Structure formats: C-alpha cells, structure tokens
Amino acid sequence: MRFTTATVAIAALLSAASTSVVADDSSASVRAIRRRINSSKALKLNAQAQDIFQNSAAEGKDEVAEAAAMKMKKGKGGYEVWGSDQSNSVAGETSAGVKGSFLWIWDSKSIADQLAGGADASPLSCTPNDAVGPCDLLDIFPQDLEEVGSGAALGSLPAFGRLHGVIKDPSNLYVTANIFTPAGGYVGVIDTKTKEAIALFRVTKTNGNASGRSVHMSIWSTDGSAILVDNLHGKMIERIDVTRDKKGKIIDLVFNKSAGVYLGKDFNSAAVEEATAFSGNNAFGNPLIGSVDGSYADADTGNLTPAGKRKEWDCSDVSIPDGEKPLGGCRPNNLPICPITSTKNNAYVTLGGGGLFVLKL
C-alpha cells in the first residue's frame, strides 16, 4: 500500500440480504408494507402466507404481516443479524472489555417469529456442543491455539477481548473479528455458514503508542482479495492477502509485513514485535490456516508522504522545514480509525483526531 491523495469517506457496515413480497394490492396498507419490505425483486408467497399477510395487513397489524411475509416465503433467502458484544465473557474482571466477548447471531426465521408475537429471537450457536448462542469469543477461538514462533497458548497472552466489530467480505462468506483491547492486537476470520474460526493473527507492535497495538477495525478490499487491518495503537495500516478457490472459499491467508504503512513518526524497528499467526484446531476440530510473510524493511515506515509532508507533526518541533509541514497545520496523534476501501483500489483512512490519509492497495 502506498499514499496518493486525500479526500473524505467513512463507512463500516455489516449488511444482510433484503427480502421482498408479491401480494394482492387490494389495500393501501398492503401496498405500503410491500414497498417497505422491498418490491424491487419479486418473491412469491405460498397460499397460507398470502392469507396471513393480507388479513394482518387489513387489520392494521403491520408487523405481523411483515413477519409472515418474511417467515413463510417460498424458496431460498433469509438473512442473519450479527452483533458484536464487547462485554467480558468471563467473571471477575476488574475492567470492562478486557477478556473475551460475545457474538450474537439471529436468523430471519427467529426474528420473524418474534415479530409475529412469538418468543424472543433465539441466538445461534457457533460451536458443536452448544444448542444456542450467544457465542463466546473464547470458544470461537479456543484458548489452546498456539502463537506460531513463540509457542505461547492464546489463553496465556494478554488482552484477548472486546469484540469491536464483525465485518463481512463482499461475498457474505466470511467476516473479520476485530478484537480491540489495547495491547492485544488480534484479528480473526470466521466462516459465516459454519460459524467456525478459520484464522487468527496478532498485528505488529510498534513504538507509535504506549499500548503498542490494537485492532480497531478491519475492512475487506472490494474484490475480497485483501483485508486491511487498522492497528490503532500501533499507528499502522496492515494487510492480509487472501487467496480463494473458484467458488470463493478462502484457502490461504498471509499477513504481509511488506505491505504495512506506518502513520506515526520515527518508526523504531528495534522496538517492533512482529506480527504473528496462530495454529491449532478450532471449536469444530478443524485446523486454522494463515501465515506471516514479507519484511518491515519493505514497508512504508518513513516520516514523509510521497508529497514530502510529515505524516505526523505536533507543531512543537520548530526544526521541521516549512516544506515538510502537513497541509492544514498540526497533526499530532495519528490514530487510524477505519480504512475504508473503494472500487478504485484505494483505502481512505480516517484519523481519531481528524484528518485522513489515502492509500493505494
């Protein structure tokens, strides 16, 4: 990744498949519900669903009508809602969001049941031994996974907690799990169909901040061939290269040290703790994939952008030549928030203190 120019963009969204309804337009209520659900793609209902839909709409029971339509439609479809819960999933912690987390997943049938007046939507399980969720982050990524190189068990390493977000890939086949406790720096990949972990990495620790590393968010490239990882406390955008088969299944993930871009100042290679991958079996007994490759010597770790401007400057260093001062004045603390990718192969990196960098993937 390399710098180009700057503009502004921000978005981070876990979206779901839309549904639509075709029904008799005999009432304004039916037509309104039909439009609200989404009539752009016709989806026929069976006779029973038609009756429930029509009768509920006629009685003004809009939510019941919508639920019936979504619950009883013919053929394939539906959706899932994924929610990341940053709470600790273990008792006894003195601070919030430092150990474990929960992942809540509901399917459209369960949601439709609740909307139709039934029981509360029941969360799905992510492990073979649990009938229902929520899913414990410490079970999705078993604590006996080993860090490649050190051999340390995941459970012995610090700050594995605070699931800050799950971001889908362009094909809806996988999500990234962004684990944000400062000094942790973990990012995982989960299969959306089986709900099992397929990879886990720990990002680079740098001298950019006292906490050294954390993963605030990670975003897929628009073609799904890369994951851009926002190493907030490391002040670095890092990249995982994605290899897929012809059906879109991920068959390899490589954390590419050569592709990193450091956004702080005075990168100290002697202070770096290198990125790592984890090995071992997931909750379903399947082995994780993933490795680390490349060299920080090839990464963009200098103080200047290609335009010759300081990436980070707090205005106190009066020795900086005028020609190196950032446009717009001081930029004292470049904490990257989200690397938003575009179809033009760019990444728009928003900063916690304001401002933005644009990288070329």
mmCIF file of C-alpha atoms in Angstrom:
data_model
loop_
_atom_site.group_PDB
_atom_site.id
_atom_site.type_symbol
_atom_site.label_atom_id
_atom_site.label_comp_id
_atom_site.label_asym_id
_atom_site.label_seq_id
_atom_site.Cartn_x
_atom_site.Cartn_y
_atom_site.Cartn_z
ATOM 1 C CA MET A 1 0.000 0.000 0.000
ATOM 2 C CA ARG A 2 1.220 3.498 -0.767
ATOM 3 C CA PHE A 3 -0.008 7.059 -0.273
ATOM 4 C CA THR A 4 -1.748 9.004 -3.004
ATOM 5 C CA THR A 5 -4.016 11.992 -2.337
ATOM 6 C CA ALA A 6 -6.666 12.870 0.244
ATOM 7 C CA THR A 7 -10.422 13.159 0.450
ATOM 8 C CA VAL A 8 -13.060 12.081 2.972
ATOM 9 C CA ALA A 9 -15.090 8.899 3.243
ATOM 10 C CA ILE A 10 -16.267 6.722 6.091
ATOM 11 C CA ALA A 11 -18.483 3.673 6.306
ATOM 12 C CA ALA A 12 -18.424 0.392 8.188
ATOM 13 C CA LEU A 13 -21.464 -1.799 7.763
ATOM 14 C CA LEU A 14 -22.481 -5.386 8.270
ATOM 15 C CA SER A 15 -25.354 -5.743 5.810
ATOM 16 C CA ALA A 16 -27.869 -8.521 5.242
ATOM 17 C CA ALA A 17 -29.833 -9.866 2.293
ATOM 18 C CA SER A 18 -33.004 -7.975 1.519
ATOM 19 C CA THR A 19 -36.364 -9.626 1.041
ATOM 20 C CA SER A 20 -39.399 -8.687 -0.986
ATOM 21 C CA VAL A 21 -43.057 -9.645 -1.336
ATOM 22 C CA VAL A 22 -45.566 -10.067 -4.129
ATOM 23 C CA ALA A 23 -49.157 -9.970 -2.891
ATOM 24 C CA ASP A 24 -52.591 -8.692 -3.866
ATOM 25 C CA ASP A 25 -52.621 -4.884 -3.864
ATOM 26 C CA SER A 26 -56.217 -4.674 -2.664
ATOM 27 C CA SER A 27 -55.467 -2.302 0.208
ATOM 28 C CA ALA A 28 -53.263 0.713 0.770
ATOM 29 C CA SER A 29 -51.841 -0.993 3.857
ATOM 30 C CA VAL A 30 -50.723 -3.992 1.814
ATOM 31 C CA ARG A 31 -49.113 -1.756 -0.745
ATOM 32 C CA ALA A 32 -47.294 0.240 1.927
ATOM 33 C CA ILE A 33 -45.924 -2.886 3.596
ATOM 34 C CA ARG A 34 -44.936 -4.316 0.261
ATOM 35 C CA ARG A 35 -42.978 -1.202 -0.599
ATOM 36 C CA ARG A 36 -41.349 -1.128 2.837
ATOM 37 C CA ILE A 37 -40.143 -4.719 2.623
ATOM 38 C CA ASN A 38 -38.755 -4.087 -0.893
ATOM 39 C CA SER A 39 -40.690 -4.804 -4.033
ATOM 40 C CA SER A 40 -37.726 -4.399 -6.392
ATOM 41 C CA LYS A 41 -37.203 -8.187 -6.591
ATOM 42 C CA ALA A 42 -40.394 -10.244 -6.715
ATOM 43 C CA LEU A 43 -40.675 -13.096 -4.243
ATOM 44 C CA LYS A 44 -43.900 -15.103 -4.368
ATOM 45 C CA LEU A 45 -45.614 -16.294 -1.238
ATOM 46 C CA ASN A 46 -47.462 -19.554 -0.813
ATOM 47 C CA ALA A 47 -51.233 -19.517 -0.239
ATOM 48 C CA GLN A 48 -51.021 -19.708 3.550
ATOM 49 C CA ALA A 49 -48.561 -16.825 3.698
ATOM 50 C CA GLN A 50 -50.742 -14.799 1.339
ATOM 51 C CA ASP A 51 -53.732 -15.225 3.682
ATOM 52 C CA ILE A 52 -51.802 -14.254 6.808
ATOM 53 C CA PHE A 53 -50.198 -11.346 5.012
ATOM 54 C CA GLN A 54 -53.483 -9.999 3.613
ATOM 55 C CA ASN A 55 -55.566 -10.498 6.778
ATOM 56 C CA SER A 56 -52.966 -8.991 9.102
ATOM 57 C CA ALA A 57 -52.490 -6.001 6.831
ATOM 58 C CA ALA A 58 -56.230 -5.441 6.591
ATOM 59 C CA GLU A 59 -56.463 -5.462 10.410
ATOM 60 C CA GLY A 60 -53.628 -2.945 10.693
ATOM 61 C CA LYS A 61 -51.200 -5.482 12.145
ATOM 62 C CA ASP A 62 -48.308 -4.317 10.015
ATOM 63 C CA GLU A 63 -45.542 -6.061 11.976
ATOM 64 C CA VAL A 64 -47.378 -9.400 11.859
ATOM 65 C CA ALA A 65 -47.899 -9.003 8.120
ATOM 66 C CA GLU A 66 -44.245 -8.289 7.510
ATOM 67 C CA ALA A 67 -43.176 -11.184 9.728
ATOM 68 C CA ALA A 68 -45.487 -13.587 7.919
ATOM 69 C CA ALA A 69 -44.160 -12.483 4.587
ATOM 70 C CA MET A 70 -40.560 -12.940 5.595
ATOM 71 C CA LYS A 71 -41.072 -16.145 7.562
ATOM 72 C CA MET A 72 -43.179 -18.093 5.090
ATOM 73 C CA LYS A 73 -41.771 -17.118 1.723
ATOM 74 C CA LYS A 74 -41.001 -19.883 -0.762
ATOM 75 C CA GLY A 75 -37.527 -20.865 -1.881
ATOM 76 C CA LYS A 76 -34.154 -19.702 -0.648
ATOM 77 C CA GLY A 77 -33.433 -16.418 1.068
ATOM 78 C CA GLY A 78 -33.466 -15.024 4.554
ATOM 79 C CA TYR A 79 -30.737 -13.254 6.409
ATOM 80 C CA GLU A 80 -28.778 -13.173 9.639
ATOM 81 C CA VAL A 81 -28.064 -10.325 12.006
ATOM 82 C CA TRP A 82 -24.603 -10.422 13.610
ATOM 83 C CA GLY A 83 -23.937 -8.317 16.691
ATOM 84 C CA SER A 84 -20.617 -7.907 18.496
ATOM 85 C CA ASP A 85 -20.906 -7.567 22.281
ATOM 86 C CA GLN A 86 -17.799 -6.058 23.893
ATOM 87 C CA SER A 87 -18.638 -7.301 27.396
ATOM 88 C CA ASN A 88 -16.249 -9.640 29.197
ATOM 89 C CA SER A 89 -17.344 -13.245 28.783
ATOM 90 C CA VAL A 90 -15.605 -14.306 31.997
ATOM 91 C CA ALA A 91 -16.446 -13.256 35.529
ATOM 92 C CA GLY A 92 -14.199 -11.433 37.947
ATOM 93 C CA GLU A 93 -12.507 -8.950 35.648
ATOM 94 C CA THR A 94 -11.984 -5.532 37.229
ATOM 95 C CA SER A 95 -12.201 -3.673 33.898
ATOM 96 C CA ALA A 96 -14.720 -3.806 31.089
ATOM 97 C CA GLY A 97 -13.848 -5.300 27.719
ATOM 98 C CA VAL A 98 -10.556 -6.979 28.577
ATOM 99 C CA LYS A 99 -11.227 -10.741 28.444
ATOM 100 C CA GLY A 100 -13.440 -12.499 25.917
ATOM 101 C CA SER A 101 -16.641 -11.163 24.374
ATOM 102 C CA PHE A 102 -19.910 -12.403 22.932
ATOM 103 C CA LEU A 103 -21.066 -12.732 19.347
ATOM 104 C CA TRP A 104 -24.845 -12.687 18.893
ATOM 105 C CA ILE A 105 -26.287 -14.116 15.669
ATOM 106 C CA TRP A 106 -30.008 -14.269 14.879
ATOM 107 C CA ASP A 107 -31.573 -15.703 11.737
ATOM 108 C CA SER A 108 -34.551 -14.273 9.884
ATOM 109 C CA LYS A 109 -36.910 -17.066 10.915
ATOM 110 C CA SER A 110 -36.335 -16.450 14.609
ATOM 111 C CA ILE A 111 -36.705 -12.716 14.124
ATOM 112 C CA ALA A 112 -39.919 -13.233 12.145
ATOM 113 C CA ASP A 113 -41.300 -15.438 14.914
ATOM 114 C CA GLN A 114 -40.708 -12.678 17.456
ATOM 115 C CA LEU A 115 -42.272 -10.029 15.211
ATOM 116 C CA ALA A 116 -45.295 -12.284 14.770
ATOM 117 C CA GLY A 117 -45.826 -12.344 18.527
ATOM 118 C CA GLY A 118 -43.820 -15.441 19.383
ATOM 119 C CA ALA A 119 -40.877 -15.928 21.708
ATOM 120 C CA ASP A 120 -37.861 -13.654 21.629
ATOM 121 C CA ALA A 121 -35.470 -14.389 18.780
ATOM 122 C CA SER A 122 -33.001 -17.069 19.826
ATOM 123 C CA PRO A 123 -29.299 -16.552 19.025
ATOM 124 C CA LEU A 124 -27.484 -19.212 17.017
ATOM 125 C CA SER A 125 -24.587 -21.274 18.300
ATOM 126 C CA CYS A 126 -21.032 -21.081 16.947
ATOM 127 C CA THR A 127 -19.792 -24.351 18.451
ATOM 128 C CA PRO A 128 -20.821 -28.008 18.024
ATOM 129 C CA ASN A 129 -21.555 -28.508 21.723
ATOM 130 C CA ASP A 130 -23.946 -25.602 22.266
ATOM 131 C CA ALA A 131 -27.540 -25.639 21.079
ATOM 132 C CA VAL A 132 -27.963 -21.858 21.188
ATOM 133 C CA GLY A 133 -25.870 -18.723 21.482
ATOM 134 C CA PRO A 134 -24.607 -16.228 22.231
ATOM 135 C CA CYS A 135 -21.171 -17.337 21.103
ATOM 136 C CA ASP A 136 -18.251 -16.865 23.483
ATOM 137 C CA LEU A 137 -15.183 -15.399 21.779
ATOM 138 C CA LEU A 138 -13.034 -17.695 23.937
ATOM 139 C CA ASP A 139 -14.807 -20.707 22.419
ATOM 140 C CA ILE A 140 -14.788 -19.498 18.818
ATOM 141 C CA PHE A 141 -11.019 -19.088 19.167
ATOM 142 C CA PRO A 142 -10.039 -21.881 21.588
ATOM 143 C CA GLN A 143 -7.582 -20.818 24.234
ATOM 144 C CA ASP A 144 -5.165 -23.641 23.428
ATOM 145 C CA LEU A 145 -4.391 -22.193 19.998
ATOM 146 C CA GLU A 146 -0.643 -21.561 19.727
ATOM 147 C CA GLU A 147 1.140 -18.448 18.560
ATOM 148 C CA VAL A 148 3.485 -19.511 15.768
ATOM 149 C CA GLY A 149 7.074 -18.761 16.732
ATOM 150 C CA SER A 150 6.674 -18.306 20.480
ATOM 151 C CA GLY A 151 4.562 -21.418 21.013
ATOM 152 C CA ALA A 152 2.539 -19.490 23.606
ATOM 153 C CA ALA A 153 -1.048 -20.593 24.157
ATOM 154 C CA LEU A 154 -3.639 -17.961 23.297
ATOM 155 C CA GLY A 155 -5.034 -18.204 26.822
ATOM 156 C CA SER A 156 -1.675 -17.155 28.280
ATOM 157 C CA LEU A 157 -1.433 -13.997 26.153
ATOM 158 C CA PRO A 158 -2.865 -10.645 27.305
ATOM 159 C CA ALA A 159 -5.770 -8.531 26.153
ATOM 160 C CA PHE A 160 -7.814 -11.017 24.133
ATOM 161 C CA GLY A 161 -11.124 -9.250 24.465
ATOM 162 C CA ARG A 162 -13.568 -6.548 23.342
ATOM 163 C CA LEU A 163 -15.022 -7.793 20.059
ATOM 164 C CA HIS A 164 -15.371 -4.391 18.457
ATOM 165 C CA GLY A 165 -16.999 -5.386 15.191
ATOM 166 C CA VAL A 166 -17.542 -8.149 12.640
ATOM 167 C CA ILE A 167 -17.193 -7.008 9.036
ATOM 168 C CA LYS A 168 -18.418 -9.120 6.116
ATOM 169 C CA ASP A 169 -16.490 -9.841 2.933
ATOM 170 C CA PRO A 170 -18.010 -8.918 -0.470
ATOM 171 C CA SER A 171 -19.430 -12.424 -0.950
ATOM 172 C CA ASN A 172 -21.001 -12.707 2.540
ATOM 173 C CA LEU A 173 -18.983 -15.898 3.101
ATOM 174 C CA TYR A 174 -16.710 -14.622 5.886
ATOM 175 C CA VAL A 175 -16.395 -11.899 8.494
ATOM 176 C CA THR A 176 -13.386 -10.432 10.240
ATOM 177 C CA ALA A 177 -13.462 -10.455 14.045
ATOM 178 C CA ASN A 178 -11.840 -7.269 15.359
ATOM 179 C CA ILE A 179 -10.641 -7.700 18.941
ATOM 180 C CA PHE A 180 -9.883 -4.257 20.309
ATOM 181 C CA THR A 181 -8.498 -4.399 23.854
ATOM 182 C CA PRO A 182 -5.410 -2.121 23.814
ATOM 183 C CA ALA A 183 -2.079 -4.007 23.748
ATOM 184 C CA GLY A 184 -3.862 -7.067 22.332
ATOM 185 C CA GLY A 185 -3.969 -6.584 18.581
ATOM 186 C CA TYR A 186 -5.860 -9.690 17.451
ATOM 187 C CA VAL A 187 -7.863 -10.103 14.259
ATOM 188 C CA GLY A 188 -9.656 -13.294 13.238
ATOM 189 C CA VAL A 189 -11.648 -14.602 10.285
ATOM 190 C CA ILE A 190 -14.915 -16.532 10.754
ATOM 191 C CA ASP A 191 -16.874 -18.614 8.226
ATOM 192 C CA THR A 192 -20.430 -17.219 8.141
ATOM 193 C CA LYS A 193 -22.030 -20.532 7.154
ATOM 194 C CA THR A 194 -20.439 -22.832 9.727
ATOM 195 C CA LYS A 195 -19.702 -20.076 12.306
ATOM 196 C CA GLU A 196 -16.210 -21.517 12.822
ATOM 197 C CA ALA A 197 -12.922 -19.637 13.028
ATOM 198 C CA ILE A 198 -10.596 -20.210 10.096
ATOM 199 C CA ALA A 199 -7.665 -17.931 11.062
ATOM 200 C CA LEU A 200 -6.272 -15.719 13.821
ATOM 201 C CA PHE A 201 -3.456 -13.166 13.677
ATOM 202 C CA ARG A 202 -1.787 -10.709 16.037
ATOM 203 C CA VAL A 203 -0.736 -7.411 14.461
ATOM 204 C CA THR A 204 2.595 -5.611 14.749
ATOM 205 C CA LYS A 205 3.589 -3.894 17.988
ATOM 206 C CA THR A 206 5.275 -0.544 17.299
ATOM 207 C CA ASN A 207 6.590 2.465 19.197
ATOM 208 C CA GLY A 208 3.692 4.583 17.946
ATOM 209 C CA ASN A 209 1.809 4.490 21.250
ATOM 210 C CA ALA A 210 2.377 3.206 24.780
ATOM 211 C CA SER A 211 -0.126 0.378 24.224
ATOM 212 C CA GLY A 212 1.796 -0.707 21.125
ATOM 213 C CA ARG A 213 -1.028 -2.320 19.147
ATOM 214 C CA SER A 214 -4.755 -2.919 18.893
ATOM 215 C CA VAL A 215 -7.229 -3.778 16.149
ATOM 216 C CA HIS A 216 -9.973 -1.166 15.973
ATOM 217 C CA MET A 217 -11.453 -2.426 12.705
ATOM 218 C CA SER A 218 -10.538 -4.249 9.518
ATOM 219 C CA ILE A 219 -12.107 -3.848 6.094
ATOM 220 C CA TRP A 220 -12.054 -6.162 3.069
ATOM 221 C CA SER A 221 -10.952 -4.901 -0.322
ATOM 222 C CA THR A 222 -13.942 -4.636 -2.643
ATOM 223 C CA ASP A 223 -12.847 -7.743 -4.579
ATOM 224 C CA GLY A 224 -12.207 -9.755 -1.396
ATOM 225 C CA SER A 225 -8.521 -10.316 -2.178
ATOM 226 C CA ALA A 226 -7.179 -8.480 0.878
ATOM 227 C CA ILE A 227 -8.051 -7.427 4.409
ATOM 228 C CA LEU A 228 -6.848 -4.006 5.570
ATOM 229 C CA VAL A 229 -6.268 -4.089 9.323
ATOM 230 C CA ASP A 230 -6.492 -0.913 11.376
ATOM 231 C CA ASN A 231 -3.731 -1.220 14.003
ATOM 232 C CA LEU A 232 -4.882 1.787 16.012
ATOM 233 C CA HIS A 233 -2.379 1.874 18.875
ATOM 234 C CA GLY A 234 0.392 0.783 16.520
ATOM 235 C CA LYS A 235 -0.496 3.730 14.227
ATOM 236 C CA MET A 236 -0.283 1.393 11.266
ATOM 237 C CA ILE A 237 -2.449 0.040 8.476
ATOM 238 C CA GLU A 238 -1.510 -3.571 7.764
ATOM 239 C CA ARG A 239 -2.639 -6.054 5.121
ATOM 240 C CA ILE A 240 -3.614 -9.704 4.992
ATOM 241 C CA ASP A 241 -3.524 -11.197 1.498
ATOM 242 C CA VAL A 242 -6.445 -13.519 0.713
ATOM 243 C CA THR A 243 -6.360 -16.492 -1.677
ATOM 244 C CA ARG A 244 -9.619 -18.151 -2.725
ATOM 245 C CA ASP A 245 -10.677 -21.070 -4.860
ATOM 246 C CA LYS A 246 -13.050 -20.705 -7.826
ATOM 247 C CA LYS A 247 -16.091 -20.839 -5.531
ATOM 248 C CA GLY A 248 -14.850 -18.047 -3.295
ATOM 249 C CA LYS A 249 -13.702 -20.276 -0.428
ATOM 250 C CA ILE A 250 -10.659 -18.885 1.349
ATOM 251 C CA ILE A 251 -7.787 -21.377 1.054
ATOM 252 C CA ASP A 252 -4.933 -19.195 2.328
ATOM 253 C CA LEU A 253 -4.364 -16.031 4.355
ATOM 254 C CA VAL A 254 -0.958 -14.346 4.547
ATOM 255 C CA PHE A 255 -0.168 -11.424 6.841
ATOM 256 C CA ASN A 256 2.059 -9.342 4.555
ATOM 257 C CA LYS A 257 4.612 -7.361 6.594
ATOM 258 C CA SER A 258 5.897 -5.666 3.429
ATOM 259 C CA ALA A 259 2.509 -4.017 2.802
ATOM 260 C CA GLY A 260 2.244 -2.051 6.054
ATOM 261 C CA VAL A 261 2.023 1.745 6.215
ATOM 262 C CA TYR A 262 3.136 3.426 9.439
ATOM 263 C CA LEU A 263 1.299 6.712 10.107
ATOM 264 C CA GLY A 264 3.222 7.865 13.186
ATOM 265 C CA LYS A 265 6.696 9.345 13.394
ATOM 266 C CA ASP A 266 10.201 7.962 13.969
ATOM 267 C CA PHE A 267 9.426 4.281 13.443
ATOM 268 C CA ASN A 268 11.821 2.274 15.602
ATOM 269 C CA SER A 269 12.498 -1.135 14.070
ATOM 270 C CA ALA A 270 14.328 -2.232 17.221
ATOM 271 C CA ALA A 271 11.136 -1.767 19.249
ATOM 272 C CA VAL A 272 8.969 -3.830 16.889
ATOM 273 C CA GLU A 273 7.315 -7.058 17.952
ATOM 274 C CA GLU A 274 6.490 -8.764 14.686
ATOM 275 C CA ALA A 275 3.046 -9.840 13.599
ATOM 276 C CA THR A 276 2.191 -13.488 14.234
ATOM 277 C CA ALA A 277 -0.313 -16.151 13.182
ATOM 278 C CA PHE A 278 -1.911 -18.838 15.335
ATOM 279 C CA SER A 279 -2.090 -22.562 14.720
ATOM 280 C CA GLY A 280 -4.202 -25.368 16.137
ATOM 281 C CA ASN A 281 -7.780 -26.584 15.807
ATOM 282 C CA ASN A 282 -10.941 -24.516 16.029
ATOM 283 C CA ALA A 283 -14.034 -25.473 18.044
ATOM 284 C CA PHE A 284 -15.071 -27.923 15.297
ATOM 285 C CA GLY A 285 -11.700 -29.675 15.297
ATOM 286 C CA ASN A 286 -10.606 -28.125 12.007
ATOM 287 C CA PRO A 287 -7.107 -26.624 11.678
ATOM 288 C CA LEU A 288 -6.639 -22.895 11.296
ATOM 289 C CA ILE A 289 -4.945 -21.539 8.195
ATOM 290 C CA GLY A 290 -2.705 -18.489 7.925
ATOM 291 C CA SER A 291 0.935 -17.424 7.958
ATOM 292 C CA VAL A 292 3.143 -14.326 8.083
ATOM 293 C CA ASP A 293 5.471 -13.248 5.276
ATOM 294 C CA GLY A 294 7.332 -10.204 3.959
ATOM 295 C CA SER A 295 9.672 -7.720 5.610
ATOM 296 C CA TYR A 296 9.190 -4.476 7.514
ATOM 297 C CA ALA A 297 12.189 -3.173 5.573
ATOM 298 C CA ASP A 298 9.932 -3.065 2.510
ATOM 299 C CA ALA A 299 7.015 -1.413 4.331
ATOM 300 C CA ASP A 300 6.278 2.321 4.272
ATOM 301 C CA THR A 301 7.600 3.312 7.708
ATOM 302 C CA GLY A 302 9.179 6.688 6.915
ATOM 303 C CA ASN A 303 8.130 10.063 8.306
ATOM 304 C CA LEU A 304 7.111 11.613 4.983
ATOM 305 C CA THR A 305 4.328 11.111 2.484
ATOM 306 C CA PRO A 306 5.221 10.876 -1.235
ATOM 307 C CA ALA A 307 4.495 14.614 -1.392
ATOM 308 C CA GLY A 308 7.267 15.213 1.134
ATOM 309 C CA LYS A 309 4.944 16.181 4.007
ATOM 310 C CA ARG A 310 5.190 14.916 7.569
ATOM 311 C CA LYS A 311 2.698 12.183 8.327
ATOM 312 C CA GLU A 312 2.599 13.226 11.980
ATOM 313 C CA TRP A 313 3.683 16.569 13.486
ATOM 314 C CA ASP A 314 2.650 18.194 16.772
ATOM 315 C CA CYS A 315 3.885 21.710 15.946
ATOM 316 C CA SER A 316 6.348 21.711 18.863
ATOM 317 C CA ASP A 317 9.280 20.694 16.680
ATOM 318 C CA VAL A 318 10.253 24.034 15.170
ATOM 319 C CA SER A 319 13.168 22.422 13.329
ATOM 320 C CA ILE A 320 10.785 20.942 10.752
ATOM 321 C CA PRO A 321 11.236 22.751 7.422
ATOM 322 C CA ASP A 322 8.189 24.625 6.203
ATOM 323 C CA GLY A 323 8.062 22.415 3.125
ATOM 324 C CA GLU A 324 7.562 19.297 5.293
ATOM 325 C CA LYS A 325 4.729 20.674 7.403
ATOM 326 C CA PRO A 326 1.373 18.945 6.734
ATOM 327 C CA LEU A 327 -1.263 20.806 4.807
ATOM 328 C CA GLY A 328 -3.792 22.231 7.234
ATOM 329 C CA GLY A 329 -1.360 22.515 10.133
ATOM 330 C CA CYS A 330 -0.531 20.194 13.008
ATOM 331 C CA ARG A 331 -1.456 16.523 13.024
ATOM 332 C CA PRO A 332 -0.107 15.443 16.423
ATOM 333 C CA ASN A 333 -1.519 11.970 17.014
ATOM 334 C CA ASN A 334 -2.349 9.794 14.015
ATOM 335 C CA LEU A 335 -4.589 7.106 15.483
ATOM 336 C CA PRO A 336 -6.196 5.373 12.480
ATOM 337 C CA ILE A 337 -9.865 4.533 12.932
ATOM 338 C CA CYS A 338 -11.167 2.825 9.772
ATOM 339 C CA PRO A 339 -9.534 2.004 6.410
ATOM 340 C CA ILE A 340 -12.477 2.362 4.032
ATOM 341 C CA THR A 341 -11.817 0.609 0.713
ATOM 342 C CA SER A 342 -13.067 1.661 -2.711
ATOM 343 C CA THR A 343 -13.632 0.051 -6.092
ATOM 344 C CA LYS A 344 -10.767 2.198 -7.400
ATOM 345 C CA ASN A 345 -8.316 0.177 -5.269
ATOM 346 C CA ASN A 346 -7.837 2.920 -2.671
ATOM 347 C CA ALA A 347 -8.214 2.914 1.107
ATOM 348 C CA TYR A 348 -9.455 6.040 2.865
ATOM 349 C CA VAL A 349 -8.042 6.026 6.393
ATOM 350 C CA THR A 350 -9.878 8.193 8.910
ATOM 351 C CA LEU A 351 -7.979 9.517 11.943
ATOM 352 C CA GLY A 352 -9.171 9.820 15.527
ATOM 353 C CA GLY A 353 -8.001 13.407 15.844
ATOM 354 C CA GLY A 354 -9.380 14.458 12.491
ATOM 355 C CA GLY A 355 -7.867 14.251 9.049
ATOM 356 C CA LEU A 356 -7.466 11.452 6.558
ATOM 357 C CA PHE A 357 -4.861 9.531 4.554
ATOM 358 C CA VAL A 358 -5.464 7.829 1.234
ATOM 359 C CA LEU A 359 -3.526 4.644 0.493
ATOM 360 C CA LYS A 360 -3.136 2.674 -2.693
ATOM 361 C CA LEU A 361 -3.842 -1.018 -2.065
#
